[in-house]
Structures are given as C-alpha cells and as structure tokens.
mmCIF file of C-alpha atoms and ligand atoms in Angstrom:
data_model
loop_
_atom_site.group_PDB
_atom_site.id
_atom_site.type_symbol
_atom_site.label_atom_id
_atom_site.label_comp_id
_atom_site.label_asym_id
_atom_site.label_seq_id
_atom_site.Cartn_x
_atom_site.Cartn_y
_atom_site.Cartn_z
ATOM 1 C CA MET H 23 42.371 39.730 5.561
ATOM 2 C CA PRO H 24 45.132 37.215 5.293
ATOM 3 C CA ILE H 25 48.386 37.156 3.866
ATOM 4 C CA GLN H 26 48.659 36.911 0.229
ATOM 5 C CA THR H 27 52.280 37.935 -1.095
ATOM 6 C CA LEU H 28 55.507 37.652 0.699
ATOM 7 C CA LEU H 29 55.256 41.720 1.280
ATOM 8 C CA ASP H 30 52.241 41.420 3.166
ATOM 9 C CA PHE H 31 54.703 39.929 5.957
ATOM 10 C CA ARG H 32 55.835 43.334 6.759
ATOM 11 C CA ASP H 33 52.497 44.903 6.602
ATOM 12 C CA PRO H 34 51.233 45.477 9.955
ATOM 13 C CA GLU H 35 47.880 45.764 8.827
ATOM 14 C CA ILE H 36 47.827 42.060 7.570
ATOM 15 C CA CYS H 37 50.321 40.762 9.766
ATOM 16 C CA THR H 38 49.971 41.762 13.231
ATOM 17 C CA ARG H 39 51.932 38.943 14.995
ATOM 18 C CA LEU H 40 54.517 37.023 13.246
ATOM 19 C CA VAL H 41 56.928 33.681 14.096
ATOM 20 C CA ILE H 42 60.177 33.576 12.528
ATOM 21 C CA LYS H 43 62.263 30.521 12.782
ATOM 22 C CA ILE H 44 65.736 30.049 12.654
ATOM 23 C CA GLY H 45 67.665 26.869 11.450
ATOM 24 C CA SER H 46 70.742 25.618 13.116
ATOM 25 C CA ALA H 47 72.761 25.801 10.064
ATOM 26 C CA LEU H 48 72.298 29.631 10.006
ATOM 27 C CA LEU H 49 73.012 30.173 13.555
ATOM 28 C CA VAL H 50 76.114 28.127 14.234
ATOM 29 C CA ASP H 51 79.214 27.584 12.329
ATOM 30 C CA ASN H 52 81.248 25.118 11.818
ATOM 31 C CA SER H 53 83.075 25.122 14.703
ATOM 32 C CA GLY H 54 80.286 25.186 17.136
ATOM 33 C CA GLN H 55 80.326 29.179 17.749
ATOM 34 C CA VAL H 56 76.973 31.060 17.637
ATOM 35 C CA GLU H 57 76.869 33.665 14.261
ATOM 36 C CA VAL H 58 76.908 36.619 16.612
ATOM 37 C CA GLU H 59 77.128 39.251 13.267
ATOM 38 C CA TRP H 60 74.905 37.317 11.595
ATOM 39 C CA LEU H 61 71.989 36.849 14.450
ATOM 40 C CA ARG H 62 72.716 40.765 15.457
ATOM 41 C CA GLY H 63 71.675 41.808 11.933
ATOM 42 C CA ILE H 64 68.221 39.319 12.530
ATOM 43 C CA VAL H 65 67.625 41.162 15.731
ATOM 44 C CA ASN H 66 67.818 44.135 13.984
ATOM 45 C CA GLU H 67 64.983 42.716 11.458
ATOM 46 C CA ILE H 68 62.975 42.173 14.558
ATOM 47 C CA TRP H 69 63.540 45.581 16.049
ATOM 48 C CA THR H 70 62.365 47.103 12.747
ATOM 49 C CA ALA H 71 59.412 44.396 12.471
ATOM 50 C CA ARG H 72 58.399 45.762 16.548
ATOM 51 C CA GLU H 73 59.128 49.534 15.313
ATOM 52 C CA MET H 74 56.474 49.092 12.533
ATOM 53 C CA GLY H 75 53.777 47.428 15.036
ATOM 54 C CA ILE H 76 54.375 43.355 14.108
ATOM 55 C CA GLU H 77 54.883 41.471 17.277
ATOM 56 C CA VAL H 78 57.356 38.782 16.646
ATOM 57 C CA VAL H 79 57.959 35.190 18.391
ATOM 58 C CA VAL H 80 61.418 33.714 17.648
ATOM 59 C CA VAL H 81 61.532 29.779 17.341
ATOM 60 C CA SER H 82 65.648 29.472 17.420
ATOM 61 C CA SER H 83 67.478 25.941 17.097
ATOM 62 C CA GLY H 84 71.219 25.487 17.811
ATOM 63 C CA SER H 85 71.334 24.333 21.201
ATOM 64 C CA ILE H 86 72.166 20.613 20.066
ATOM 65 C CA ALA H 87 74.929 22.213 17.558
ATOM 66 C CA ILE H 88 76.626 24.306 20.420
ATOM 67 C CA GLY H 89 76.732 21.941 22.769
ATOM 68 C CA ALA H 90 77.976 18.827 20.747
ATOM 69 C CA LYS H 91 81.286 21.000 20.018
ATOM 70 C CA LYS H 92 81.723 21.963 23.210
ATOM 71 C CA LEU H 93 81.237 18.400 24.618
ATOM 72 C CA GLU H 94 83.320 16.788 21.473
ATOM 73 C CA PHE H 95 80.433 14.568 20.255
ATOM 74 C CA GLU H 96 80.764 13.383 16.609
ATOM 75 C CA LYS H 97 78.030 13.976 14.027
ATOM 76 C CA GLY H 98 77.057 17.089 15.573
ATOM 77 C CA GLY H 99 75.534 15.495 18.617
ATOM 78 C CA ARG H 100 73.118 13.520 16.891
ATOM 79 C CA ARG H 101 74.234 10.238 17.556
ATOM 80 C CA SER H 102 72.276 9.133 19.745
ATOM 81 C CA LEU H 103 69.752 10.443 21.908
ATOM 82 C CA ALA H 104 71.430 10.772 25.046
ATOM 83 C CA GLU H 105 74.164 12.578 23.474
ATOM 84 C CA ALA H 106 71.339 15.131 21.626
ATOM 85 C CA GLN H 107 69.504 15.706 25.152
ATOM 86 C CA ALA H 108 73.360 16.368 26.808
ATOM 87 C CA SER H 109 74.401 18.929 23.865
ATOM 88 C CA ALA H 110 70.935 20.639 24.015
ATOM 89 C CA SER H 111 71.048 21.077 27.344
ATOM 90 C CA VAL H 112 75.020 22.684 27.328
ATOM 91 C CA GLY H 113 74.051 24.364 24.007
ATOM 92 C CA GLN H 114 70.336 26.146 25.224
ATOM 93 C CA ILE H 115 72.075 27.712 28.175
ATOM 94 C CA GLU H 116 74.674 29.736 25.686
ATOM 95 C CA LEU H 117 71.994 29.625 23.076
ATOM 96 C CA ALA H 118 69.521 32.100 25.484
ATOM 97 C CA SER H 119 72.452 33.907 26.848
ATOM 98 C CA VAL H 120 73.202 35.495 23.548
ATOM 99 C CA TRP H 121 69.325 35.652 22.411
ATOM 100 C CA SER H 122 68.882 37.719 25.422
ATOM 101 C CA ARG H 123 72.270 40.151 25.064
ATOM 102 C CA LEU H 124 71.809 40.923 21.263
ATOM 103 C CA LEU H 125 68.027 41.549 22.046
ATOM 104 C CA ALA H 126 69.062 43.617 24.889
ATOM 105 C CA GLU H 127 70.974 45.676 22.506
ATOM 106 C CA ARG H 128 68.114 46.880 21.110
ATOM 107 C CA GLN H 129 66.521 47.604 24.299
ATOM 108 C CA LEU H 130 63.988 44.355 23.793
ATOM 109 C CA VAL H 131 63.159 41.973 26.698
ATOM 110 C CA ALA H 132 64.128 38.535 25.516
ATOM 111 C CA ALA H 133 61.729 35.274 27.179
ATOM 112 C CA GLN H 134 62.833 31.666 27.061
ATOM 113 C CA MET H 135 60.227 29.152 26.285
ATOM 114 C CA LEU H 136 60.924 25.362 25.895
ATOM 115 C CA LEU H 137 58.538 23.635 24.807
ATOM 116 C CA THR H 138 57.454 19.791 23.873
ATOM 117 C CA LEU H 139 55.308 17.962 21.363
ATOM 118 C CA ASP H 140 53.115 16.680 24.567
ATOM 119 C CA ASP H 141 52.572 20.703 25.597
ATOM 120 C CA PHE H 142 50.664 21.140 22.428
ATOM 121 C CA GLU H 143 48.849 18.142 22.292
ATOM 122 C CA SER H 144 47.337 18.305 25.885
ATOM 123 C CA ARG H 145 44.454 21.334 25.578
ATOM 124 C CA LYS H 146 45.300 22.533 28.891
ATOM 125 C CA ARG H 147 49.127 23.012 28.805
ATOM 126 C CA TYR H 148 48.538 24.178 24.906
ATOM 127 C CA LEU H 149 45.565 27.010 26.352
ATOM 128 C CA ASN H 150 48.564 27.931 28.956
ATOM 129 C CA ILE H 151 50.991 28.471 26.182
ATOM 130 C CA SER H 152 48.521 30.689 24.062
ATOM 131 C CA ALA H 153 47.994 32.660 27.238
ATOM 132 C CA THR H 154 51.801 33.128 28.210
ATOM 133 C CA PHE H 155 52.381 34.187 24.577
ATOM 134 C CA ARG H 156 49.521 36.802 24.956
ATOM 135 C CA ARG H 157 50.930 38.095 28.461
ATOM 136 C CA LEU H 158 54.313 38.255 26.896
ATOM 137 C CA LEU H 159 53.740 39.860 23.863
ATOM 138 C CA ARG H 160 51.426 42.268 25.341
ATOM 139 C CA SER H 161 54.633 43.624 27.500
ATOM 140 C CA GLY H 162 56.558 43.928 24.316
ATOM 141 C CA VAL H 163 59.045 40.775 25.254
ATOM 142 C CA VAL H 164 60.079 38.797 22.172
ATOM 143 C CA PRO H 165 59.694 35.193 23.500
ATOM 144 C CA VAL H 166 62.786 32.877 22.113
ATOM 145 C CA VAL H 167 61.300 29.355 21.652
ATOM 146 C CA ASN H 168 62.808 26.047 21.525
ATOM 147 C CA GLU H 169 61.928 22.181 21.935
ATOM 148 C CA ASN H 170 62.788 21.138 25.360
ATOM 149 C CA ASP H 171 65.418 18.688 23.914
ATOM 150 C CA THR H 172 66.675 17.602 27.285
ATOM 151 C CA ILE H 173 62.842 16.192 27.954
ATOM 152 C CA ALA H 174 61.461 14.925 24.894
ATOM 153 C CA THR H 175 62.184 11.759 23.776
ATOM 154 C CA GLY H 176 61.040 9.578 20.837
ATOM 155 C CA GLU H 177 57.490 9.635 19.859
ATOM 156 C CA ILE H 178 56.926 12.494 22.034
ATOM 157 C CA ARG H 179 59.345 14.779 19.952
ATOM 158 C CA PHE H 180 59.165 17.232 17.068
ATOM 159 C CA GLY H 181 62.756 16.150 16.077
ATOM 160 C CA ASP H 182 62.691 19.526 14.099
ATOM 161 C CA ASN H 183 61.656 22.994 14.891
ATOM 162 C CA ASP H 184 59.767 23.772 11.686
ATOM 163 C CA ARG H 185 56.744 21.963 12.826
ATOM 164 C CA LEU H 186 57.349 23.538 16.346
ATOM 165 C CA ALA H 187 57.149 26.967 14.463
ATOM 166 C CA ALA H 188 53.773 26.316 13.326
ATOM 167 C CA ARG H 189 52.311 25.141 16.240
ATOM 168 C CA VAL H 190 54.003 28.031 18.139
ATOM 169 C CA ALA H 191 52.095 29.920 15.263
ATOM 170 C CA GLN H 192 48.915 28.573 15.716
ATOM 171 C CA ALA H 193 49.358 29.005 20.116
ATOM 172 C CA CYS H 194 49.987 32.577 19.606
ATOM 173 C CA ASN H 195 47.396 33.537 17.031
ATOM 174 C CA ALA H 196 49.972 34.659 14.255
ATOM 175 C CA ASP H 197 49.106 35.623 10.945
ATOM 176 C CA GLY H 198 52.538 34.470 9.441
ATOM 177 C CA VAL H 199 55.515 31.901 9.982
ATOM 178 C CA ILE H 200 58.706 32.557 8.114
ATOM 179 C CA LEU H 201 61.262 29.853 7.990
ATOM 180 C CA LEU H 202 64.971 30.946 7.650
ATOM 181 C CA THR H 203 67.071 28.460 6.192
ATOM 182 C CA ASP H 204 70.059 27.817 3.929
ATOM 183 C CA VAL H 205 68.292 27.022 0.563
ATOM 184 C CA ASP H 206 65.822 29.866 -0.854
ATOM 185 C CA GLY H 207 62.675 27.693 -1.141
ATOM 186 C CA LEU H 208 60.907 24.883 -2.112
ATOM 187 C CA TYR H 209 62.325 23.814 -5.962
ATOM 188 C CA ASP H 210 60.280 21.032 -7.990
ATOM 189 C CA ARG H 211 63.348 18.989 -7.755
ATOM 190 C CA HIS H 212 66.447 18.452 -6.223
ATOM 191 C CA PRO H 213 67.978 22.303 -6.176
ATOM 192 C CA SER H 214 71.630 21.062 -7.635
ATOM 193 C CA HIS H 215 69.620 19.651 -10.533
ATOM 194 C CA PRO H 216 70.056 22.047 -13.855
ATOM 195 C CA ASP H 217 66.058 22.484 -14.446
ATOM 196 C CA ALA H 218 65.527 23.098 -11.360
ATOM 197 C CA GLU H 219 62.949 25.731 -10.357
ATOM 198 C CA ARG H 220 61.722 27.404 -7.230
ATOM 199 C CA LEU H 221 58.192 27.660 -6.398
ATOM 200 C CA ASN H 222 56.922 30.867 -5.533
ATOM 201 C CA GLU H 223 53.627 30.044 -4.387
ATOM 202 C CA VAL H 224 51.878 27.056 -3.412
ATOM 203 C CA ASP H 225 48.293 26.939 -2.925
ATOM 204 C CA GLY H 226 47.693 24.135 -0.889
ATOM 205 C CA VAL H 227 50.300 21.250 0.122
ATOM 206 C CA THR H 228 49.336 18.253 -2.225
ATOM 207 C CA ASP H 229 50.754 14.532 -2.808
ATOM 208 C CA GLU H 230 52.606 16.249 -5.709
ATOM 209 C CA ILE H 231 54.537 19.215 -3.161
ATOM 210 C CA HIS H 232 55.428 16.500 -1.211
ATOM 211 C CA ALA H 233 57.272 14.500 -3.776
ATOM 212 C CA MET H 234 59.060 17.450 -4.662
ATOM 213 C CA ALA H 235 60.691 17.806 -1.211
ATOM 214 C CA ASP H 236 64.323 16.643 -0.451
ATOM 215 C CA THR H 237 64.345 14.507 2.530
ATOM 216 C CA GLY H 238 68.160 15.887 3.411
ATOM 217 C CA SER H 239 68.922 18.896 5.095
ATOM 218 C CA GLY H 240 71.603 20.378 2.896
ATOM 219 C CA SER H 241 74.076 20.928 5.995
ATOM 220 C CA GLY H 242 73.863 18.344 8.264
ATOM 221 C CA LEU H 243 73.673 20.761 11.202
ATOM 222 C CA GLY H 244 69.909 20.850 11.609
ATOM 223 C CA SER H 245 67.301 18.048 11.280
ATOM 224 C CA GLY H 246 64.155 19.260 9.379
ATOM 225 C CA GLY H 247 65.003 19.143 6.094
ATOM 226 C CA MET H 248 62.061 19.864 3.190
ATOM 227 C CA THR H 249 60.080 17.056 4.485
ATOM 228 C CA ALA H 250 59.742 18.891 7.734
ATOM 229 C CA LYS H 251 59.181 22.135 6.381
ATOM 230 C CA LEU H 252 56.293 21.059 4.376
ATOM 231 C CA LEU H 253 54.567 19.054 7.195
ATOM 232 C CA ALA H 254 54.816 22.571 9.127
ATOM 233 C CA ALA H 255 53.553 24.337 5.936
ATOM 234 C CA GLU H 256 49.876 21.973 6.148
ATOM 235 C CA ILE H 257 49.790 22.687 10.048
ATOM 236 C CA ALA H 258 49.846 26.293 9.220
ATOM 237 C CA GLU H 259 47.574 26.145 6.216
ATOM 238 C CA ARG H 260 45.168 24.339 7.599
ATOM 239 C CA ALA H 261 44.897 26.993 10.926
ATOM 240 C CA GLY H 262 44.816 29.914 8.064
ATOM 241 C CA ILE H 263 48.341 30.882 8.673
ATOM 242 C CA ALA H 264 50.472 32.137 5.768
ATOM 243 C CA LEU H 265 54.527 30.671 5.808
ATOM 244 C CA ALA H 266 57.245 31.369 4.089
ATOM 245 C CA ILE H 267 60.947 29.719 3.492
ATOM 246 C CA VAL H 268 63.146 31.983 3.041
ATOM 247 C CA ASP H 269 67.038 32.244 2.446
ATOM 248 C CA GLY H 270 68.671 32.882 5.447
ATOM 249 C CA ARG H 271 72.335 33.053 4.210
ATOM 250 C CA PRO H 272 72.398 36.882 3.277
ATOM 251 C CA GLU H 273 72.603 40.001 5.501
ATOM 252 C CA MET H 274 68.804 41.426 6.332
ATOM 253 C CA PRO H 275 67.514 37.905 4.818
ATOM 254 C CA LEU H 276 63.696 39.379 5.775
ATOM 255 C CA ALA H 277 64.143 42.482 4.009
ATOM 256 C CA ARG H 278 65.929 41.018 0.991
ATOM 257 C CA ALA H 279 63.605 38.191 0.259
ATOM 258 C CA MET H 280 60.500 40.456 0.716
ATOM 259 C CA ALA H 281 62.128 43.530 -1.689
ATOM 260 C CA ALA H 282 63.353 40.780 -4.336
ATOM 261 C CA GLN H 283 59.410 38.327 -3.277
ATOM 262 C CA THR H 284 62.207 35.162 -2.763
ATOM 263 C CA GLY H 285 61.361 32.531 -1.197
ATOM 264 C CA THR H 286 58.181 29.801 -1.424
ATOM 265 C CA LEU H 287 54.946 31.155 0.156
ATOM 266 C CA PHE H 288 52.525 28.906 1.730
ATOM 267 C CA LEU H 289 49.249 30.322 1.154
ATOM 268 C CA PRO H 290 46.823 29.584 4.055
ATOM 269 C CA GLN H 291 44.135 27.541 2.860
ATOM 270 C CA ARG H 292 41.256 27.840 5.512
ATOM 271 C CA GLU H 293 40.235 29.819 8.892
ATOM 272 C CA GLU H 294 39.549 27.122 11.472
ATOM 273 C CA SER H 295 38.215 28.321 14.812
ATOM 274 C CA GLY H 296 41.027 28.103 17.453
ATOM 275 C CA LYS H 297 39.532 24.742 18.778
ATOM 276 C CA ARG H 298 39.703 23.058 15.619
ATOM 277 C CA ALA H 299 43.060 24.573 14.067
ATOM 278 C CA TRP H 300 44.267 22.718 17.419
ATOM 279 C CA ILE H 301 42.380 19.573 16.615
ATOM 280 C CA GLY H 302 43.802 19.611 13.379
ATOM 281 C CA GLY H 303 47.655 20.176 14.235
ATOM 282 C CA ARG H 304 47.272 16.989 16.491
ATOM 283 C CA MET H 305 50.141 14.916 15.939
ATOM 284 C CA ARG H 306 49.854 12.149 18.341
ATOM 285 C CA PHE H 307 46.680 9.587 18.615
ATOM 286 C CA ASN H 308 45.885 7.075 20.886
ATOM 287 C CA GLY H 309 44.078 5.733 18.435
ATOM 288 C CA SER H 310 41.857 5.250 15.383
ATOM 289 C CA ILE H 311 38.768 4.451 13.217
ATOM 290 C CA THR H 312 38.333 3.433 9.648
ATOM 291 C CA VAL H 313 34.809 4.411 7.917
ATOM 292 C CA ASP H 314 33.533 3.232 4.590
ATOM 293 C CA ASP H 315 33.470 5.384 1.672
ATOM 294 C CA GLY H 316 29.923 6.405 1.920
ATOM 295 C CA CYS H 317 30.662 8.281 5.519
ATOM 296 C CA VAL H 318 33.827 9.634 4.317
ATOM 297 C CA SER H 319 31.874 11.471 1.267
ATOM 298 C CA ALA H 320 29.172 12.252 4.330
ATOM 299 C CA LEU H 321 32.294 13.873 5.859
ATOM 300 C CA ARG H 322 33.348 15.785 2.954
ATOM 301 C CA ASP H 323 29.572 17.251 3.193
ATOM 302 C CA SER H 324 30.484 18.768 6.776
ATOM 303 C CA LYS H 325 28.545 15.686 8.404
ATOM 304 C CA SER H 326 29.423 13.937 11.756
ATOM 305 C CA VAL H 327 30.732 10.185 12.079
ATOM 306 C CA LEU H 328 28.103 7.954 13.179
ATOM 307 C CA ALA H 329 28.397 4.402 14.109
ATOM 308 C CA ALA H 330 26.901 3.284 11.024
ATOM 309 C CA GLY H 331 29.735 4.025 8.529
ATOM 310 C CA ILE H 332 32.633 2.723 11.178
ATOM 311 C CA THR H 333 34.069 -0.418 9.671
ATOM 312 C CA LYS H 334 37.332 -1.118 12.206
ATOM 313 C CA VAL H 335 38.397 0.471 15.576
ATOM 314 C CA ASP H 336 42.183 0.549 16.386
ATOM 315 C CA GLY H 337 43.776 1.862 19.804
ATOM 316 C CA ASP H 338 42.988 2.096 23.368
ATOM 317 C CA PHE H 339 41.345 5.740 23.175
ATOM 318 C CA VAL H 340 38.550 6.969 25.651
ATOM 319 C CA ARG H 341 35.849 9.641 25.421
ATOM 320 C CA GLY H 342 37.375 12.899 24.291
ATOM 321 C CA ASP H 343 40.380 11.766 23.193
ATOM 322 C CA ILE H 344 41.585 13.298 19.547
ATOM 323 C CA ILE H 345 41.625 10.152 17.258
ATOM 324 C CA GLN H 346 42.124 9.778 13.432
ATOM 325 C CA VAL H 347 39.634 8.763 10.697
ATOM 326 C CA LEU H 348 41.167 6.813 8.044
ATOM 327 C CA ASP H 349 39.322 5.462 4.579
ATOM 328 C CA VAL H 350 39.231 1.664 4.041
ATOM 329 C CA ALA H 351 42.680 2.243 2.355
ATOM 330 C CA GLY H 352 44.026 3.444 5.592
ATOM 331 C CA ARG H 353 44.730 7.188 4.274
ATOM 332 C CA GLU H 354 43.769 9.765 7.192
ATOM 333 C CA VAL H 355 40.427 11.783 6.387
ATOM 334 C CA ALA H 356 39.993 13.627 9.385
ATOM 335 C CA LYS H 357 41.037 14.014 12.617
ATOM 336 C CA GLY H 358 38.121 14.495 16.092
ATOM 337 C CA LEU H 359 37.653 14.011 19.101
ATOM 338 C CA VAL H 360 35.594 11.183 19.719
ATOM 339 C CA GLU H 361 32.509 10.865 21.787
ATOM 340 C CA TYR H 362 32.937 7.252 23.361
ATOM 341 C CA ASP H 363 36.042 5.276 24.598
ATOM 342 C CA ALA H 364 37.292 2.477 21.888
ATOM 343 C CA ASP H 365 34.997 -0.376 23.604
ATOM 344 C CA ASP H 366 31.864 0.947 22.803
ATOM 345 C CA VAL H 367 33.064 2.323 19.137
ATOM 346 C CA GLU H 368 33.582 -1.495 18.797
ATOM 347 C CA ALA H 369 30.383 -2.596 20.266
ATOM 348 C CA ILE H 370 28.162 -0.119 17.999
ATOM 349 C CA MET H 371 29.835 -0.028 14.868
ATOM 350 C CA GLY H 372 28.032 -0.678 11.704
ATOM 351 C CA ARG H 373 24.776 -0.233 13.442
ATOM 352 C CA GLN H 374 22.061 2.228 12.616
ATOM 353 C CA SER H 375 21.175 5.184 15.457
ATOM 354 C CA ALA H 376 18.209 3.376 16.388
ATOM 355 C CA GLU H 377 19.844 0.186 17.337
ATOM 356 C CA LEU H 378 22.467 1.891 19.533
ATOM 357 C CA GLU H 379 20.397 2.250 22.999
ATOM 358 C CA PRO H 380 19.873 -1.193 24.138
ATOM 359 C CA ILE H 381 23.793 -2.219 23.368
ATOM 360 C CA LEU H 382 25.070 0.827 25.405
ATOM 361 C CA GLY H 383 22.568 0.485 28.226
ATOM 362 C CA HIS H 384 22.256 4.358 27.933
ATOM 363 C CA SER H 385 20.754 6.925 25.013
ATOM 364 C CA PRO H 386 23.414 7.248 22.643
ATOM 365 C CA ARG H 387 25.257 10.538 21.966
ATOM 366 C CA SER H 388 24.328 12.736 18.571
ATOM 367 C CA ALA H 389 27.570 11.189 17.034
ATOM 368 C CA VAL H 390 30.507 9.084 17.207
ATOM 369 C CA ILE H 391 32.655 12.407 16.200
ATOM 370 C CA HIS H 392 30.329 15.476 16.313
ATOM 371 C CA ARG H 393 30.995 17.656 13.042
ATOM 372 C CA ASP H 394 31.827 20.717 15.129
ATOM 373 C CA HIS H 395 34.951 18.861 16.260
ATOM 374 C CA LEU H 396 36.047 16.997 13.330
ATOM 375 C CA VAL H 397 38.673 18.439 11.116
ATOM 376 C CA LEU H 398 39.158 17.260 7.730
ATOM 377 C CA MET H 399 42.761 16.505 6.373
HETATM 378 N N1 LIG J 414 65.728 21.509 19.206
HETATM 379 C C1 LIG J 414 66.711 21.443 18.361
HETATM 380 C C2 LIG J 414 68.071 22.648 18.516
HETATM 381 O O1 LIG J 414 67.944 23.505 19.473
HETATM 382 C C3 LIG J 414 67.307 21.616 16.777
HETATM 383 C C4 LIG J 414 65.718 20.925 15.972
HETATM 384 C C5 LIG J 414 66.315 21.280 14.436
HETATM 385 O O2 LIG J 414 67.062 21.345 13.800
HETATM 386 O O3 LIG J 414 65.173 22.002 13.932
HETATM 387 O O4 LIG J 414 69.165 22.437 18.261
#
C-alpha cells in the first residue's frame, strides 16, 4: 500500500525505505558553519526511524555554502560555476566528516555517494547506483548523497538537490521522500501574503499547482526553491513514491510534522515498473518527435507510437535513446525509448506500416516507440 498520509512515513509496514533531503539553509548558518546541534537532532530522528525498521538514505546539501565561506567567495559561492565548484570541493569534505561523526555517535556507519545527473540518465550507471544502495542498506549503512558539484556542469547538472532526491528515491526503491526545508509546505500564493494558505495534500502536480510555486528560495543559500520541489514531486509521483515538503527548522522536525500533520504531501500517482519509472524521470534527451492529435489520443489509450502519426523529427538520436514525444503545440506528452535512428524516423514519418520496408531496406520494427517503453507525462 502506498503512503497516503504524513503519518504513514513512520509506519515501517508502509514506508520501508525513506529518503530525507536536507537543504543548505537548514544545515549551514550565515557564517558558513554547520548547525551541528540541529543536525544531531536529525541524526537522532534517523536513528529512531532505523530502530523502527525504516531504512534511511540522506540527501544533504550544504557543500557550496560551507566552502564559499571558507574561501570568502561572495553570493554564497554561486557567482560563477568555477566558484561553485571550488566551494563544493572544499565544503563537501567537511560536510561528509560532520555526517560521519554525528552518525557514529549513534553507532551508525555513513557512506558518501557523490552523483551527477548523467549517472542517473545512463541506464547502466543507474543500475549500478541501485545496486550500491541495496548493498549499503543491507549492511545497515546510512548513505549520504550529494550532487558531485565539482564535475557536474551546465546541462548535465541537477543544480538542486530536490530532483536529485527524487531520482535517488527511485534508484533505491524508496516509498517516500521528505524534503526538509525552511518553509512548511506549498502555499497557494506567496507565503508572505496574508491570505496565503498551505496545501496539506496535492493529488497530482498540475499546471495550477505549478502556478503557485515561488521561484526564489527564502534564504538565498540553496538553489532549489519551490519550482524545483514541484519538479521533484512530479518525478516521485510518477514512480509511485510519496513526497512531502516539511519545515525543517524546529527541533525534531520529522516527528513534529508527522504528529501535527503539517507539511504538504504529494500523493503517488502511479506505480510504474522499474524501467518505466526510470524513463519517466529522465531529464536530458538527444531529440524529440512531434506527433499528430490522433497519435496523442492513441498514446493515451496505451498504444505505441507508429510512423504514420509522426509529423516532425528533431535532434540527432540513435536507436535505444530516450526521446521526447511532443504534441503539435510543442507540449511534452510522453518520453520513450526509440527503435530507430533519427534519419530513419525522418524517412518513414507519416507513412503507413505497409510502406516502410522498401524505404528502410529491412523489415520494420513493430513501432517507432513501443508502448512498453513509453511513459505518458
Ligand atoms: N549540491 C549543492 C550543495 O551541496 C546544493 C544544491 C541545492 O541547493 O539544492 O551545496
């Protein structure tokens, strides 16, 4: 049974594995020091969860904020990519050591995993990540994950640990993700507005929900903001994982949020198989195809993408790549594993199945994207 309420996050029958993401604004004070006492409280909560039989994976931000102070960089180290990367490499070593020390105080072993967006986009590396999580958790270790900011650049970078946390949850097969941050959830308008109300529950992230998001993060230390949290919620909900935004500022924030039911819970929307969930969470594509309205309806009826419905091909993809499927208005309707190289799709688009063999020079595959390898957005 999937998680349905905030209380379910501490029921080991429902939540056997939990990802807890901690934002920079909570972990690091304005002088660049780690908030050790606060973190010790979190470690206690992790210990409690573990005692109850819930496995925990931590996604911890903070390396850039810590390193920037040490190096006396302005703007929290985010003035340029080079400064962010230098800050991250200085800060990460301290961040990891604090985690390791505090977890050891509770007889817990920490493991550091530094990952990049590309590690999740490559199926092989993704499976390696999954296997490592499994092995670590089986040994009772608490993995502490961060983005490998020193090597991740530009478009191959998550840039925020919210989406990283959602991808980590998929890779470690978690039931839930808790994003601990410096607000207590998603508000229907800017939280400073007198009429702003917090949403307790979101049953599917829609355009209307996106419109509520505030793009700036309150503290200026992290890089997530509400927009990134909603993108993370979308990755999680499609993979059948519940995600909660919870105020991390009080003592014992997890226990408090669950007892008082304060926070915003994003309910899981579907239970995709491992491979489809991985496709659904992909963020980078080598290309796209545009399909006509008839094809869009067929896809919604669980059909495959056939050449006849394709009207346009973009990018330089090859067979086996994950590509986007767009409607005529340019909206993403699906992602899927393509059976042909871009040149071949270009040659056969708009054609009926019977016409394909002479064009291709070999017998055609059953579809351009087979429905088993297609995930609707
Ligand atoms: N990976 C970054 C860090 O450790 C944080 C990204 C974020 O703010 O979400 O500093």
